PDB file of C-alpha atoms in Angstrom:
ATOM      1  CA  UNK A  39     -72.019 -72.894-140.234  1.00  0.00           C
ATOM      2  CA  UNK A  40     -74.522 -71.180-137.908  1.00  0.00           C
ATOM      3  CA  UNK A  41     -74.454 -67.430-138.165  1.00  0.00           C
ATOM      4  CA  UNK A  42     -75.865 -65.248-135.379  1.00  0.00           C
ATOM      5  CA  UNK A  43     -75.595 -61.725-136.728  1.00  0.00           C
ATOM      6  CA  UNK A  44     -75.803 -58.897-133.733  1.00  0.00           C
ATOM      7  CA  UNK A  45     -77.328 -55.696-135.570  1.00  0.00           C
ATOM      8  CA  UNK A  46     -74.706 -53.094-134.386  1.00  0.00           C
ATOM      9  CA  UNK A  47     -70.995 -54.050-133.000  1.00  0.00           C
ATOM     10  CA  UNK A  48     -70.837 -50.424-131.262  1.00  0.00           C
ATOM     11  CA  UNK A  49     -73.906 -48.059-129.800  1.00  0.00           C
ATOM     12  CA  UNK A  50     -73.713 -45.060-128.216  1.00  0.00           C
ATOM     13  CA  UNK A  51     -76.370 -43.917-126.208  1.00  0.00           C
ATOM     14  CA  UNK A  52     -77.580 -41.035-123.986  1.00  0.00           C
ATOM     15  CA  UNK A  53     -79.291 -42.230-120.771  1.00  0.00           C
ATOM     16  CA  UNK A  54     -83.498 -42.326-120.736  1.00  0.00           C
ATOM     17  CA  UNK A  55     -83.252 -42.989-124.504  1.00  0.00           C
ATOM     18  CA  UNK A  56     -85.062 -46.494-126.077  1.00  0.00           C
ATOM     19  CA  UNK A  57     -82.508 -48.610-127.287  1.00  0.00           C
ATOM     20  CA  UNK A  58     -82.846 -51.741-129.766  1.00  0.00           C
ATOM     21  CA  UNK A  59     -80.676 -54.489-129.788  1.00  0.00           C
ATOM     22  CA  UNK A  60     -81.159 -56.713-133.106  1.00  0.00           C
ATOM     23  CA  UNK A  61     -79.936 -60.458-133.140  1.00  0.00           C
ATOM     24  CA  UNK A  62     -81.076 -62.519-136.041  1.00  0.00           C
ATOM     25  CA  UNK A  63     -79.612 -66.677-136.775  1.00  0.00           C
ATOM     26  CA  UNK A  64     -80.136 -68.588-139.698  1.00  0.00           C
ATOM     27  CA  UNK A  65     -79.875 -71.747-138.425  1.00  0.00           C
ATOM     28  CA  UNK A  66     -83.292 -72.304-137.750  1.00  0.00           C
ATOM     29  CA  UNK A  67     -82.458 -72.705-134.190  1.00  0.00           C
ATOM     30  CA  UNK A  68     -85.922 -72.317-131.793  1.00  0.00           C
ATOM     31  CA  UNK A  69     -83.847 -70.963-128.336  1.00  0.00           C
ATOM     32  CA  UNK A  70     -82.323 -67.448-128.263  1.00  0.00           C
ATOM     33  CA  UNK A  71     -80.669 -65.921-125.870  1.00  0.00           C
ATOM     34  CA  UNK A  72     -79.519 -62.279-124.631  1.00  0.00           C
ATOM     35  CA  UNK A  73     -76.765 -62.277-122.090  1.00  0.00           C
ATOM     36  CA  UNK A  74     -74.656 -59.362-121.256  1.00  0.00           C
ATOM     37  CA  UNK A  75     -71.014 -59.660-119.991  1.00  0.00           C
ATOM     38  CA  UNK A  76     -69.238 -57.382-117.631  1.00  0.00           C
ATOM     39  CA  UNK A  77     -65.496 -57.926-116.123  1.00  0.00           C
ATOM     40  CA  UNK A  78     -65.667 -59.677-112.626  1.00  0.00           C
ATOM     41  CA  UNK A  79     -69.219 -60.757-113.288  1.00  0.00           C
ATOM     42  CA  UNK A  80     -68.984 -63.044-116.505  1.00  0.00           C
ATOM     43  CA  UNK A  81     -72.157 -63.975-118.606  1.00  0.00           C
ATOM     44  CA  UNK A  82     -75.124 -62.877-117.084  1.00  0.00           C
ATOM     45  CA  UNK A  83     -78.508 -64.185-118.420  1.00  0.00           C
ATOM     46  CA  UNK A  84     -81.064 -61.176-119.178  1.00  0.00           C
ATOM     47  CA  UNK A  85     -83.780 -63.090-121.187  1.00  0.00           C
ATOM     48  CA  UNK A  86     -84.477 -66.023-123.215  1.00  0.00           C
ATOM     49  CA  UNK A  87     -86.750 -67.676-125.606  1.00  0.00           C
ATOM     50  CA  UNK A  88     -87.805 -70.915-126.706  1.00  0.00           C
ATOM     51  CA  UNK A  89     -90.407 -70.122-129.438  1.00  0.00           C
ATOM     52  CA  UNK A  90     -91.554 -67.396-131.542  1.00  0.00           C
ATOM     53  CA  UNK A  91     -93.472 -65.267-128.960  1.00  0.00           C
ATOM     54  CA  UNK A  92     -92.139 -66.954-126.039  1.00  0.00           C
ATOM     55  CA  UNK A  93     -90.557 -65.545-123.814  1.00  0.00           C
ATOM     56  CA  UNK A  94     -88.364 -66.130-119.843  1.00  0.00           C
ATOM     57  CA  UNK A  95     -86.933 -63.884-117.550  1.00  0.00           C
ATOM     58  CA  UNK A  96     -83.560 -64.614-116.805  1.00  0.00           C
ATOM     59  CA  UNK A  97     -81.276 -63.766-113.886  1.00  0.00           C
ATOM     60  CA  UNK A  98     -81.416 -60.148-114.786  1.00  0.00           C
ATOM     61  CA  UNK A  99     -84.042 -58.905-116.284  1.00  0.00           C
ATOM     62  CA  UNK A 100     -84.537 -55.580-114.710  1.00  0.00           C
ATOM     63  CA  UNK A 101     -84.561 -52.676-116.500  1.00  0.00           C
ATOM     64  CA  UNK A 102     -84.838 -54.843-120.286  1.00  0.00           C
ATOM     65  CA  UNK A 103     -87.608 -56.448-122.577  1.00  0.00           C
ATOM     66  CA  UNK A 104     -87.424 -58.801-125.302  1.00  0.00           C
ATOM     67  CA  UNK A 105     -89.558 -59.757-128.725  1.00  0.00           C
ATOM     68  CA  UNK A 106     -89.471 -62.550-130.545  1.00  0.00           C
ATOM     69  CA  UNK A 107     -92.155 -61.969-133.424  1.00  0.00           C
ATOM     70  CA  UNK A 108     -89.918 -64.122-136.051  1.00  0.00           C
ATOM     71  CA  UNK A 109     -88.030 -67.581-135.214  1.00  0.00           C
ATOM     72  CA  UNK A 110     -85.021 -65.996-136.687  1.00  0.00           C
ATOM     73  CA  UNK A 111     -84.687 -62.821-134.815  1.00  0.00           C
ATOM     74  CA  UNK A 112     -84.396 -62.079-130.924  1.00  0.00           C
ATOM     75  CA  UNK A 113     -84.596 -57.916-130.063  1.00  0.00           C
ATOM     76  CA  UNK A 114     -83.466 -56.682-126.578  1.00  0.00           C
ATOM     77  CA  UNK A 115     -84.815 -53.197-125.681  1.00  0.00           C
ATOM     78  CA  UNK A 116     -84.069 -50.808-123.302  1.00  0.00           C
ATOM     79  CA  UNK A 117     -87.136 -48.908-122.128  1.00  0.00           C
ATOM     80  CA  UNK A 118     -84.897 -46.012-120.823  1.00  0.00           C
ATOM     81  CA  UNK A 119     -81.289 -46.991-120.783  1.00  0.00           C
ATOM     82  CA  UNK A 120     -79.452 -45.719-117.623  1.00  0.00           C
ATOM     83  CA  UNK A 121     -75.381 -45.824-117.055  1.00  0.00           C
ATOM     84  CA  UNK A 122     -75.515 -48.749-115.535  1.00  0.00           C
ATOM     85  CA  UNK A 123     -76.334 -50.571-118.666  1.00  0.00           C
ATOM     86  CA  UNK A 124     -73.466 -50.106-120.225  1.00  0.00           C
ATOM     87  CA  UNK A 125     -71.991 -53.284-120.912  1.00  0.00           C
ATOM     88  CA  UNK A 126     -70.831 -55.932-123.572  1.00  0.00           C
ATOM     89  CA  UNK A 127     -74.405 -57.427-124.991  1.00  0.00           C
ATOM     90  CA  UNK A 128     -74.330 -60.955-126.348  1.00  0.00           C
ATOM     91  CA  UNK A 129     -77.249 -62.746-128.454  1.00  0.00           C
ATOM     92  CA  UNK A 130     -76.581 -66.547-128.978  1.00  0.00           C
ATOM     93  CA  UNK A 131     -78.993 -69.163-130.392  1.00  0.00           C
ATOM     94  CA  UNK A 132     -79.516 -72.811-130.153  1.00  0.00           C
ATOM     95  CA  UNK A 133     -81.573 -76.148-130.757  1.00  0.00           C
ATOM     96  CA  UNK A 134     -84.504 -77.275-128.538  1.00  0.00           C
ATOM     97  CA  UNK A 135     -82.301 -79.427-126.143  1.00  0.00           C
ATOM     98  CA  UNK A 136     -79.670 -77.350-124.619  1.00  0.00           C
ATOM     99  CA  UNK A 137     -78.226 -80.324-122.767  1.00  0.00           C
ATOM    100  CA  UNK A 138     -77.160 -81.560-126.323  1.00  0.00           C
ATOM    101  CA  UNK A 139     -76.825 -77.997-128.531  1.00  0.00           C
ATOM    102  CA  UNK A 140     -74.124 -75.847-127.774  1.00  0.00           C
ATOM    103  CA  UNK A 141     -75.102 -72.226-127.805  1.00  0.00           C
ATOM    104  CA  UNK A 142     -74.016 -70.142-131.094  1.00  0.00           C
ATOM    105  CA  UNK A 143     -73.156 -66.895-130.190  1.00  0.00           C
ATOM    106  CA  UNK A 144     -72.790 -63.630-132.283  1.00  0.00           C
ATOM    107  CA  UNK A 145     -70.349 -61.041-132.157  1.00  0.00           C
ATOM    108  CA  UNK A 146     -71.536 -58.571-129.428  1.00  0.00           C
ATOM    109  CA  UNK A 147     -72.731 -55.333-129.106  1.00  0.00           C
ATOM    110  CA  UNK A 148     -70.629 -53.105-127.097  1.00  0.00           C
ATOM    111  CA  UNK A 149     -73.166 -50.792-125.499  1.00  0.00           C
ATOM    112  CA  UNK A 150     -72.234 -47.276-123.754  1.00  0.00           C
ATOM    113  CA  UNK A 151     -74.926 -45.208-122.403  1.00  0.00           C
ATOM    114  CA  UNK A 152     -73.843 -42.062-120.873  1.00  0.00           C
TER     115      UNK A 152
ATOM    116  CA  UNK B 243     -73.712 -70.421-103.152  1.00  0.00           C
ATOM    117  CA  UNK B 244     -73.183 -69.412-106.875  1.00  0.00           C
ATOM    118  CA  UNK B 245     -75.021 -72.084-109.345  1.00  0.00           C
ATOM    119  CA  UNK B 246     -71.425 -72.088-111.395  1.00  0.00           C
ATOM    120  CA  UNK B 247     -67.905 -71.110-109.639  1.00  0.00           C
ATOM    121  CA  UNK B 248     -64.826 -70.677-111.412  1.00  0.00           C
ATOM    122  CA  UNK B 249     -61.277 -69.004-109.921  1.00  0.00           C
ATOM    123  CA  UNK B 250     -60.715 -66.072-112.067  1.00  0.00           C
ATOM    124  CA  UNK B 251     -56.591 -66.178-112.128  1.00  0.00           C
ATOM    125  CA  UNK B 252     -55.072 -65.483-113.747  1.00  0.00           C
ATOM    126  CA  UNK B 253     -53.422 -68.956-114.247  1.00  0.00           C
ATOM    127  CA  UNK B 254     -50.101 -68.636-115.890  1.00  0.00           C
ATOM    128  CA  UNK B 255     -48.488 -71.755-117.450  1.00  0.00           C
ATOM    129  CA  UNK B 256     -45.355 -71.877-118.821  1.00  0.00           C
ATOM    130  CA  UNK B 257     -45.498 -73.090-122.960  1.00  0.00           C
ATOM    131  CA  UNK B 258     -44.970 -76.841-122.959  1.00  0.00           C
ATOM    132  CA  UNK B 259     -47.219 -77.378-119.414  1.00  0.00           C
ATOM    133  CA  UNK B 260     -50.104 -78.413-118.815  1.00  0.00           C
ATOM    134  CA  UNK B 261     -52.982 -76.236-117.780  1.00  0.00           C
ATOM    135  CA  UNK B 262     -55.645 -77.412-115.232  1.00  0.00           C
ATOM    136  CA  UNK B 263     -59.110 -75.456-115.160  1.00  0.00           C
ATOM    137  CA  UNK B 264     -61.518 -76.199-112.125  1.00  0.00           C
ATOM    138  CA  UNK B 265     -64.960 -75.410-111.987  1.00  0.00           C
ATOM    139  CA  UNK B 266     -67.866 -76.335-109.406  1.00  0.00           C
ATOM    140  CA  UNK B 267     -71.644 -76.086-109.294  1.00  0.00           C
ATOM    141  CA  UNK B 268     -74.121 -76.623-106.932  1.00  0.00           C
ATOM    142  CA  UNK B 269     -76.703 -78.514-109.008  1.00  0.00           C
ATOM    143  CA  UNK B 270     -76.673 -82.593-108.015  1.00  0.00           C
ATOM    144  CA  UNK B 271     -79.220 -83.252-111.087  1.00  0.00           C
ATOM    145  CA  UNK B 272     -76.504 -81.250-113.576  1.00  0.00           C
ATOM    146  CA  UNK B 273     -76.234 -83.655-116.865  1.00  0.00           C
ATOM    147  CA  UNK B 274     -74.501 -82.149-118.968  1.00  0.00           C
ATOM    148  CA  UNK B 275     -71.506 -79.625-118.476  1.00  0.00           C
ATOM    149  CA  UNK B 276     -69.747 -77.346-121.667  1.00  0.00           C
ATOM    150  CA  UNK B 277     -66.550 -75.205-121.376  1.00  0.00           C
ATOM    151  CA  UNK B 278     -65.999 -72.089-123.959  1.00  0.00           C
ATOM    152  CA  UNK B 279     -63.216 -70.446-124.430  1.00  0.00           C
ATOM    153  CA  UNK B 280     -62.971 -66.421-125.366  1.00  0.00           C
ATOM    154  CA  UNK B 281     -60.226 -64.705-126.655  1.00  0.00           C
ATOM    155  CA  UNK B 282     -60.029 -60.904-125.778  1.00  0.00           C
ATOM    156  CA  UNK B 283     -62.605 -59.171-127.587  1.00  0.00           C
ATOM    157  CA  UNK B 284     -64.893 -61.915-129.041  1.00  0.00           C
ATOM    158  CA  UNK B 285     -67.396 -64.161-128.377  1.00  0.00           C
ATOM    159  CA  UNK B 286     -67.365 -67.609-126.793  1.00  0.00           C
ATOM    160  CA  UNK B 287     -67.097 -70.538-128.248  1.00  0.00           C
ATOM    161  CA  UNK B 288     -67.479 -74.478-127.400  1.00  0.00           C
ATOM    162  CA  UNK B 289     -64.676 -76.210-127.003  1.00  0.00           C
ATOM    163  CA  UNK B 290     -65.835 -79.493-124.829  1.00  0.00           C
ATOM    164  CA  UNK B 291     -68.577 -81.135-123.734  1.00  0.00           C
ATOM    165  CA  UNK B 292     -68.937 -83.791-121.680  1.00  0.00           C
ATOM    166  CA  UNK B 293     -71.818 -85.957-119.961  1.00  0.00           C
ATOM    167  CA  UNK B 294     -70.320 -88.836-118.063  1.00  0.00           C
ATOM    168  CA  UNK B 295     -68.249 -89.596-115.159  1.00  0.00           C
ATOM    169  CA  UNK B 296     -65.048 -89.614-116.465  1.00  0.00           C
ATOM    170  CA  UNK B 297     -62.304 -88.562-118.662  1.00  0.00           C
ATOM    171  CA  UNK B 298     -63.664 -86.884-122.191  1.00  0.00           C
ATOM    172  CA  UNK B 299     -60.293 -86.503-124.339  1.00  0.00           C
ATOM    173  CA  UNK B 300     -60.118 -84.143-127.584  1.00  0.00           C
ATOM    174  CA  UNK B 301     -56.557 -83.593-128.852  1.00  0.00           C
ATOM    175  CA  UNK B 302     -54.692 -81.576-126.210  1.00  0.00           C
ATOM    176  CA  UNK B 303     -57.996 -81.004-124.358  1.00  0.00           C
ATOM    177  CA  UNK B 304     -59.351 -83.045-121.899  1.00  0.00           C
ATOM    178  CA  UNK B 305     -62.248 -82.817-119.892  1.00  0.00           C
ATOM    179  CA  UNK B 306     -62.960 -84.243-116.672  1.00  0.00           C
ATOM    180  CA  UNK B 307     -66.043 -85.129-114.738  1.00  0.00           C
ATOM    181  CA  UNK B 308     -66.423 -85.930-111.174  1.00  0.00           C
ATOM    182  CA  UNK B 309     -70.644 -85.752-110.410  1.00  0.00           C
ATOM    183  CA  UNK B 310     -70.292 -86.644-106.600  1.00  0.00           C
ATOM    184  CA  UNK B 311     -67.989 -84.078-105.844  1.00  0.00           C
ATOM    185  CA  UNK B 312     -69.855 -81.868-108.549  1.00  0.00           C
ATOM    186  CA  UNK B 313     -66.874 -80.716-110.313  1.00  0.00           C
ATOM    187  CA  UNK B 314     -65.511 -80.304-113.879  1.00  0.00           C
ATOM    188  CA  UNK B 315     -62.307 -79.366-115.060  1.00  0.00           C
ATOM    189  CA  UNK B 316     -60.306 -79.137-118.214  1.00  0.00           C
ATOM    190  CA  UNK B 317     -56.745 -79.902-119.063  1.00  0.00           C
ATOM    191  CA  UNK B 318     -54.402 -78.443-121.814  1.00  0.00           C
ATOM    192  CA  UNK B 319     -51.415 -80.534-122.096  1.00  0.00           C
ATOM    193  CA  UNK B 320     -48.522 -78.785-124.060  1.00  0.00           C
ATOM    194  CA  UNK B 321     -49.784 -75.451-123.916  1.00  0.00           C
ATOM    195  CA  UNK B 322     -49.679 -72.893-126.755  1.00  0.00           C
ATOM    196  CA  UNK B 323     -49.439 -69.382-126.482  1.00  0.00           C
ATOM    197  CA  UNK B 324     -52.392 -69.397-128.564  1.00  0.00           C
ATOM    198  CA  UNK B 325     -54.186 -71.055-125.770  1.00  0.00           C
ATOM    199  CA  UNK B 326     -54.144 -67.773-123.621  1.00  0.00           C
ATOM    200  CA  UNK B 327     -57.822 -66.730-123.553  1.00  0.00           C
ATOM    201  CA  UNK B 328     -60.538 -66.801-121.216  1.00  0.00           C
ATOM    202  CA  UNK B 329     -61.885 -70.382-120.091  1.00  0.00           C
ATOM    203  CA  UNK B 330     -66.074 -70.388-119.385  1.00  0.00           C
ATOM    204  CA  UNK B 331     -67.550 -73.330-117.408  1.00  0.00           C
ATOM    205  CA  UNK B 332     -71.562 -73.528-118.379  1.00  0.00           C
ATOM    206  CA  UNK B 333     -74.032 -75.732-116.634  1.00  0.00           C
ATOM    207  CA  UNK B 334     -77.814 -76.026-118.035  1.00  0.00           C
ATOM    208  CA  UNK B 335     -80.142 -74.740-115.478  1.00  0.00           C
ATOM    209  CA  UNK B 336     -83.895 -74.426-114.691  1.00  0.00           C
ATOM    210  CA  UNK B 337     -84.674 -77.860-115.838  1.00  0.00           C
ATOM    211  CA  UNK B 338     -82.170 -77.592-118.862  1.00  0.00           C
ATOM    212  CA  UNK B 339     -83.815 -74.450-120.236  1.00  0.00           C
ATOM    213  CA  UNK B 340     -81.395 -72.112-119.843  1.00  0.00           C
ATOM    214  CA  UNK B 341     -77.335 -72.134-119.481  1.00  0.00           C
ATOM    215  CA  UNK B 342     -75.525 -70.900-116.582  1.00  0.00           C
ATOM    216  CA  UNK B 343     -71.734 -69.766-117.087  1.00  0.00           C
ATOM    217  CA  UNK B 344     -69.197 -69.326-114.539  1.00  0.00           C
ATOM    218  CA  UNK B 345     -67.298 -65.844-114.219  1.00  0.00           C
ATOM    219  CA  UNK B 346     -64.495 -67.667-116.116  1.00  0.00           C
ATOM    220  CA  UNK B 347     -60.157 -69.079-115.247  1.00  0.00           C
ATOM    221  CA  UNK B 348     -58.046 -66.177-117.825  1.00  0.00           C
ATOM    222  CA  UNK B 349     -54.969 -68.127-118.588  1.00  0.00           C
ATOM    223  CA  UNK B 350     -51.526 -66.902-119.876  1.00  0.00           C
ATOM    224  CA  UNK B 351     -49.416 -69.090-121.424  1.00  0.00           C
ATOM    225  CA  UNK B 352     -45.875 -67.660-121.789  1.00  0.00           C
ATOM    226  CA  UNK B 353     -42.846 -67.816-123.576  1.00  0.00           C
TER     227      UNK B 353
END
């Protein structure tokens, strides 16, 4: 079975601190994703990756950046988190063709910044 | 228009019915078209996938394609309480590189 492991299931944060989010698979899948999930607004798309040091914004990639150094592990940061971050943060991973891979997605990172 | 629509509900179905999920998008070139479903408080997960015109059936799921009215949908027949969770429609986008989700149907199946 896949396993995407998410580094932290809770985080509490004050606001204007740097905040890493850790995903790592171990599927050897090369796409990784970050989304981040908020009531009324569904799965929102922050960044994504399709190789070790590759990198694509997604629909929301304000205010976040990503690294991929390692094929197994994704990191979200936030430079400065603000309030308006706060939100449930999901990694999920995948093979090459996403038309034909479904994505694998780890448990989530409830994030509260205040 | 948004790349991936879904009504939010909630639907409620009565245990025994059959529950029909509707989702749109606005890509004509879509392929391929996944729904997840998400119980309260975890992640998604894949459920159905489908890639053809058609009817795609997996035990009490079904899927359903329509590409020239650009819709999907799922069906539960005999519905479980069990099968009250959150319902995801997801599209790949930007030439297949990424996946788009819908906002998600929450159904209630009741007693």
């Amino acid at each position: 079975d896949v396993k995407v492991t998410q580094s932290s299931r809770y985080l509490v944060k004050r606001t204007g601190e740097k905040v890493f989010l850790e995903c790592v698979q171990d599927m050897d899948h090369e796409n990784m994703f970050w989304y981040r999930q908020d009531p009324g607004l569904g799965l929102r798309l922050i960044y994504f990756s399709y190789d070790v040091k590759m990198k694509e914004k997604g629909d929301i990639p304000e205010g976040y950046s990503v690294s991929r150094e390692k094929k197994e592990r994704f990191s979200l940061i936030l430079e400065s988190a603000s309030t308006n971050q706060t939100s449930m943060y999901l990694c999920a991973s995948s093979l090459r063709d996403l038309s034909n891979s479904p994505l694998h997605f780890g448990n989530g990172t409830r994030l509260t910044v205040t | 228009q948004k790349e991936v629509e879904q009504n939010s509900g909630p639907l409620s179905v009565p245990e025994g019915a059959i529950a029909s999920l509707n989702c749109t998008y606005s890509d004509r070139g879509s392929q391929s078209f996944f729904w997840y479903r998400q119980y309260s408080g975890k992640s998604p997960e894949l459920i159905m996938s489908i890639y053809s015109n058609g009817d795609k059936e997996d035990g009490r799921f079904t899927a359903q394609l329509n590409k020239a009215s650009q819709y999907v949908s799922l069906l539960i027949r005999d519905s479980q309480p069990s099968d009250s969770a959150t319902y995801l429609c997801a599209v790949p986008t930007g030439t297949a590189s990424k996946l788009t989700f819908g906002t998600g149907t929450r159904l209630q199946v009741t007693l």
